[in-house]
Amino acid sequence: MKVFSAKGKVAILIFLLGGVFALNLISQEVRSVMYNLLSPMQEAVWKGSGGMQDFAIGLFHAGNLRSENEKLRDENLQLVQELVQLRVIAKENAELRSVLDAGLREEFSLLLAPIVGKLIGEDTILVRLPEGKEVKEGTAVITAGRVAVGKIVQVAGRIARVQLLSHDQVKTDVEIQKNSAQGVSSEHILTGVAKGQGRGALFLDLVPRDEMLEPDSILVTSNLGDVFPSSFLVGQIENIQKDDAAPFQQATIRSFFDLQDTQAVFLMTPL
């Protein structure tokens, strides 16, 4: 049960202070009697104001606790950021090791370029170029696993735009390595064109109608193209579309390039 409200406590306290001041103007005997009468009320107000004081102290400590929590949160975010950066570095080191294992360094001059973004609505990624290295438009871009990614179409400072093979303006000459009982046969190589459709999609076109296409056949870059050297992986044939009235047959392609699983790419520069 509450004895006094907050406003009541303030009013009583003012009243008591006024009474004490007035008592100083009257005789000692009267002051003693009034002190005895007012002391119970003073005690009640003091205890009540002590509760208000405790409340104010509680607010002060709550403010300190909030500041400490914010500091701990910031430190935790910094640790998370450092952990992410370490994982990115580990991934890039793994990419470099894959390149060395594949012997690509012996065949080509390669520059590691981390992926830093993707343009919304376009099959175009942004990569960060190595400091102090000159890279030109038209440079071929691959992965450590010898997968063709695309080509550089714009350079701005240390950031370059890479147009992926799946971009709807990109066409890539490919060779089709048909399957055989022993695996991929080099004796059954056809040619065609891999065309980008956007949204990561590719389809195979300009394959003569009388040629036999097989699902899961491997597509690699052809030396007929002007961007990639031959034999870099592109994808596998999925659904074949053949019309007897059309001179060419088509097929959908399952790309070997997975943007979600790739942290960095390699730029193929002249030796």
Coordinates of C-alpha atoms in Angstrom, one line a residue:
M1 CA 0.0 0.0 0.0
K2 CA 1.4 3.4 -1.0
V3 CA 1.5 6.0 1.8
F4 CA 2.2 9.1 -0.3
S5 CA 2.2 9.8 -4.0
A6 CA 5.3 11.4 -5.6
K7 CA 3.6 14.8 -5.7
G8 CA 2.4 14.4 -2.2
K9 CA 5.9 13.6 -0.9
V10 CA 7.3 16.7 -2.5
A11 CA 4.5 18.9 -1.0
I12 CA 5.0 17.4 2.4
L13 CA 8.8 17.9 2.2
I14 CA 8.3 21.5 1.3
F15 CA 5.9 21.9 4.1
L16 CA 8.3 20.3 6.6
L17 CA 11.2 22.4 5.4
G18 CA 9.1 25.5 5.8
G19 CA 8.1 24.4 9.3
V20 CA 11.7 23.8 10.3
F21 CA 12.6 27.3 9.0
A22 CA 9.7 28.8 10.9
L23 CA 10.7 27.0 14.1
N24 CA 14.1 28.7 14.0
L25 CA 12.2 32.0 14.6
I26 CA 10.3 30.9 17.7
S27 CA 11.4 29.8 21.2
Q28 CA 13.4 26.7 22.0
E29 CA 10.5 25.1 24.0
V30 CA 8.1 25.4 21.2
R31 CA 10.6 24.1 18.7
S32 CA 11.2 21.0 20.8
V33 CA 7.4 20.2 20.9
M34 CA 7.1 20.8 17.1
Y35 CA 10.1 18.7 16.3
N36 CA 8.6 15.8 18.2
L37 CA 5.3 16.2 16.4
L38 CA 6.8 16.4 12.9
S39 CA 9.5 13.7 13.3
P40 CA 7.2 10.8 12.4
M41 CA 6.2 12.6 9.2
Q42 CA 9.8 13.4 8.4
E43 CA 10.8 9.8 8.8
A44 CA 8.0 8.7 6.4
V45 CA 9.0 11.3 3.8
W46 CA 12.7 10.4 4.1
K47 CA 12.0 6.7 3.6
G48 CA 9.8 7.5 0.6
S49 CA 12.4 9.8 -0.9
G50 CA 15.0 7.2 -0.3
G51 CA 13.0 4.9 -2.5
M52 CA 13.0 7.6 -5.2
Q53 CA 16.8 7.9 -4.7
D54 CA 17.2 4.2 -5.2
F55 CA 15.1 4.4 -8.4
A56 CA 17.4 7.2 -9.7
I57 CA 20.5 5.1 -8.9
G58 CA 18.9 2.1 -10.7
L59 CA 18.5 4.3 -13.8
F60 CA 22.1 5.3 -13.6
H61 CA 23.3 1.7 -13.4
A62 CA 20.9 0.7 -16.2
G63 CA 22.5 3.3 -18.4
N64 CA 26.0 2.0 -17.6
L65 CA 24.8 -1.6 -18.3
R66 CA 23.4 -0.5 -21.7
S67 CA 26.7 1.1 -22.6
E68 CA 28.6 -2.0 -21.7
N69 CA 26.3 -4.2 -23.7
E70 CA 26.7 -1.9 -26.7
K71 CA 30.5 -2.1 -26.3
L72 CA 30.4 -5.9 -26.1
R73 CA 28.1 -6.1 -29.2
D74 CA 30.6 -3.9 -31.2
E75 CA 33.5 -6.1 -30.1
N76 CA 31.6 -9.2 -31.0
L77 CA 30.8 -7.8 -34.5
Q78 CA 34.4 -7.0 -35.0
L79 CA 35.4 -10.5 -34.1
V80 CA 32.8 -11.9 -36.6
Q81 CA 34.1 -9.6 -39.3
E82 CA 37.7 -10.8 -38.7
L83 CA 36.5 -14.4 -38.8
V84 CA 34.8 -13.8 -42.1
Q85 CA 37.9 -12.2 -43.5
L86 CA 40.0 -15.2 -42.4
R87 CA 37.6 -17.5 -44.2
V88 CA 37.9 -15.4 -47.3
I89 CA 41.7 -15.5 -47.2
A90 CA 41.6 -19.3 -46.6
K91 CA 39.3 -19.7 -49.7
E92 CA 41.6 -17.5 -51.8
N93 CA 44.6 -19.6 -50.7
A94 CA 42.7 -22.7 -51.7
E95 CA 42.0 -21.3 -55.1
L96 CA 45.7 -20.5 -55.5
R97 CA 46.7 -24.0 -54.5
S98 CA 44.2 -25.4 -57.1
V99 CA 45.8 -23.3 -59.8
L100 CA 49.2 -24.6 -58.9
D101 CA 48.0 -28.2 -58.8
A102 CA 46.4 -27.8 -62.2
G103 CA 49.5 -26.4 -63.7
L104 CA 47.8 -23.3 -65.0
R105 CA 50.6 -21.1 -63.8
E106 CA 52.9 -22.8 -66.2
E107 CA 50.6 -22.3 -69.1
F108 CA 49.2 -18.8 -68.5
S109 CA 49.9 -15.6 -66.5
L110 CA 47.1 -15.4 -64.0
L111 CA 46.0 -12.7 -61.6
L112 CA 43.8 -13.5 -58.6
A113 CA 40.7 -11.3 -58.4
P114 CA 38.2 -11.6 -55.5
I115 CA 34.6 -11.2 -56.4
V116 CA 33.2 -8.1 -54.6
G117 CA 29.6 -7.9 -56.0
K118 CA 27.1 -8.6 -58.7
L119 CA 25.0 -6.2 -60.7
I120 CA 21.2 -6.5 -60.0
G121 CA 19.3 -7.9 -62.9
E122 CA 22.4 -8.6 -65.0
D123 CA 24.7 -11.6 -65.3
T124 CA 27.7 -9.3 -64.5
I125 CA 30.0 -9.5 -61.5
L126 CA 32.4 -7.0 -60.0
V127 CA 36.0 -8.1 -59.1
R128 CA 38.8 -6.3 -57.3
L129 CA 42.0 -6.1 -59.4
P130 CA 45.4 -6.6 -57.9
E131 CA 47.2 -3.4 -57.0
G132 CA 49.7 -2.1 -59.6
K133 CA 48.5 -4.5 -62.3
E134 CA 47.2 -3.3 -65.6
V135 CA 44.2 -5.3 -66.9
K136 CA 42.5 -4.6 -70.2
E137 CA 38.9 -5.0 -71.5
G138 CA 38.4 -8.3 -73.2
T139 CA 40.5 -10.3 -70.7
A140 CA 39.3 -13.8 -70.2
V141 CA 38.2 -14.8 -66.7
I142 CA 38.3 -18.4 -65.3
T143 CA 38.2 -20.3 -62.1
A144 CA 40.9 -22.4 -60.5
G145 CA 39.1 -25.5 -61.8
R146 CA 39.6 -24.4 -65.5
V147 CA 36.0 -23.3 -65.8
A148 CA 35.3 -20.4 -68.2
V149 CA 33.6 -17.6 -66.4
G150 CA 33.4 -14.6 -68.8
K151 CA 35.4 -11.6 -69.9
I152 CA 36.1 -8.1 -68.5
V153 CA 34.0 -5.5 -70.2
Q154 CA 34.9 -2.4 -68.1
V155 CA 37.8 -1.3 -65.8
A156 CA 37.4 1.6 -63.3
G157 CA 40.4 1.9 -61.0
R158 CA 40.8 -1.3 -59.2
I159 CA 37.3 -2.6 -59.9
A160 CA 36.4 -4.5 -63.1
R161 CA 33.1 -5.6 -64.5
V162 CA 33.0 -9.2 -65.7
Q163 CA 30.3 -10.3 -68.2
L164 CA 29.4 -13.9 -67.5
L165 CA 28.9 -16.5 -70.2
S166 CA 25.2 -16.6 -69.2
H167 CA 24.8 -12.9 -70.0
D168 CA 22.2 -12.5 -72.8
Q169 CA 24.7 -10.6 -75.0
V170 CA 27.4 -13.2 -74.8
K171 CA 28.1 -16.0 -77.4
T172 CA 30.9 -18.5 -76.9
D173 CA 32.3 -21.0 -79.4
V174 CA 32.3 -24.4 -77.9
E175 CA 33.3 -28.0 -78.7
I176 CA 31.0 -30.9 -77.8
Q177 CA 32.8 -33.9 -76.4
K178 CA 30.4 -36.8 -76.8
N179 CA 30.3 -39.6 -74.3
S180 CA 31.6 -43.1 -75.1
A181 CA 31.8 -46.3 -73.2
Q182 CA 35.3 -45.4 -72.0
G183 CA 34.2 -41.9 -70.9
V184 CA 34.7 -38.7 -72.9
S185 CA 35.8 -39.5 -76.4
S186 CA 38.1 -37.1 -78.3
E187 CA 37.2 -38.8 -81.5
H188 CA 33.6 -37.4 -81.4
I189 CA 34.0 -33.7 -81.2
L190 CA 31.3 -31.4 -82.6
T191 CA 31.1 -27.6 -82.5
G192 CA 28.4 -25.2 -81.6
V193 CA 27.8 -21.9 -79.9
A194 CA 26.8 -21.4 -76.2
K195 CA 24.5 -18.5 -75.9
G196 CA 23.7 -16.7 -72.7
Q197 CA 20.0 -16.2 -71.8
G198 CA 20.4 -14.3 -68.5
R199 CA 19.7 -15.4 -65.0
G200 CA 22.5 -17.9 -65.1
A201 CA 21.0 -19.8 -68.1
L202 CA 22.9 -21.1 -71.2
F203 CA 21.7 -22.9 -74.3
L204 CA 23.6 -24.6 -77.1
D205 CA 22.8 -23.5 -80.6
L206 CA 24.0 -23.9 -84.2
V207 CA 24.6 -27.7 -84.0
P208 CA 23.8 -29.3 -87.4
R209 CA 20.5 -31.2 -87.4
D210 CA 22.0 -34.5 -88.6
E211 CA 24.6 -34.6 -85.8
M212 CA 23.9 -36.8 -82.7
L213 CA 23.7 -34.9 -79.4
E214 CA 23.8 -36.8 -76.2
P215 CA 22.7 -35.7 -72.7
D216 CA 25.6 -35.0 -70.3
S217 CA 28.1 -34.4 -73.1
I218 CA 30.8 -32.0 -72.0
L219 CA 31.1 -28.6 -73.5
V220 CA 34.5 -26.9 -73.6
T221 CA 35.8 -23.6 -75.1
S222 CA 36.9 -23.8 -78.7
N223 CA 40.0 -22.3 -80.3
L224 CA 37.7 -20.7 -82.8
G225 CA 36.7 -18.1 -80.2
D226 CA 38.6 -14.8 -79.6
V227 CA 38.4 -14.8 -75.7
F228 CA 39.3 -18.2 -74.3
P229 CA 42.0 -20.7 -75.2
S230 CA 40.6 -24.1 -76.1
S231 CA 39.5 -26.8 -73.6
F232 CA 38.2 -24.7 -70.7
L233 CA 35.1 -26.2 -69.2
V234 CA 31.7 -24.6 -70.0
G235 CA 29.0 -27.1 -68.9
Q236 CA 27.0 -30.2 -69.8
I237 CA 24.2 -30.8 -72.2
E238 CA 20.8 -31.3 -70.5
N239 CA 17.6 -31.1 -72.6
I240 CA 18.0 -31.5 -76.4
Q241 CA 15.6 -29.7 -78.7
K242 CA 15.5 -31.0 -82.2
D243 CA 13.1 -29.9 -85.0
D244 CA 13.2 -31.7 -88.3
A245 CA 12.2 -28.6 -90.1
A246 CA 15.0 -26.5 -88.6
P247 CA 18.6 -26.7 -89.9
F248 CA 20.1 -26.7 -86.4
Q249 CA 19.3 -28.3 -83.1
Q250 CA 19.6 -26.8 -79.7
A251 CA 20.0 -27.9 -76.1
T252 CA 20.0 -26.4 -72.6
I253 CA 23.3 -26.3 -70.8
R254 CA 24.1 -26.9 -67.1
S255 CA 26.9 -24.5 -66.4
F256 CA 29.9 -25.6 -64.5
F257 CA 30.3 -22.1 -63.0
D258 CA 28.6 -21.7 -59.6
L259 CA 28.7 -18.1 -58.5
Q260 CA 27.4 -18.9 -55.0
D261 CA 30.3 -21.2 -54.4
T262 CA 33.0 -18.9 -55.9
Q263 CA 34.9 -16.3 -53.8
A264 CA 37.6 -15.4 -56.4
V265 CA 38.4 -15.8 -60.1
F266 CA 41.5 -15.6 -62.2
L267 CA 42.3 -13.1 -65.0
M268 CA 44.2 -14.5 -67.9
T269 CA 46.8 -12.0 -69.0
P270 CA 49.5 -12.3 -71.7
L271 CA 52.8 -13.9 -70.6

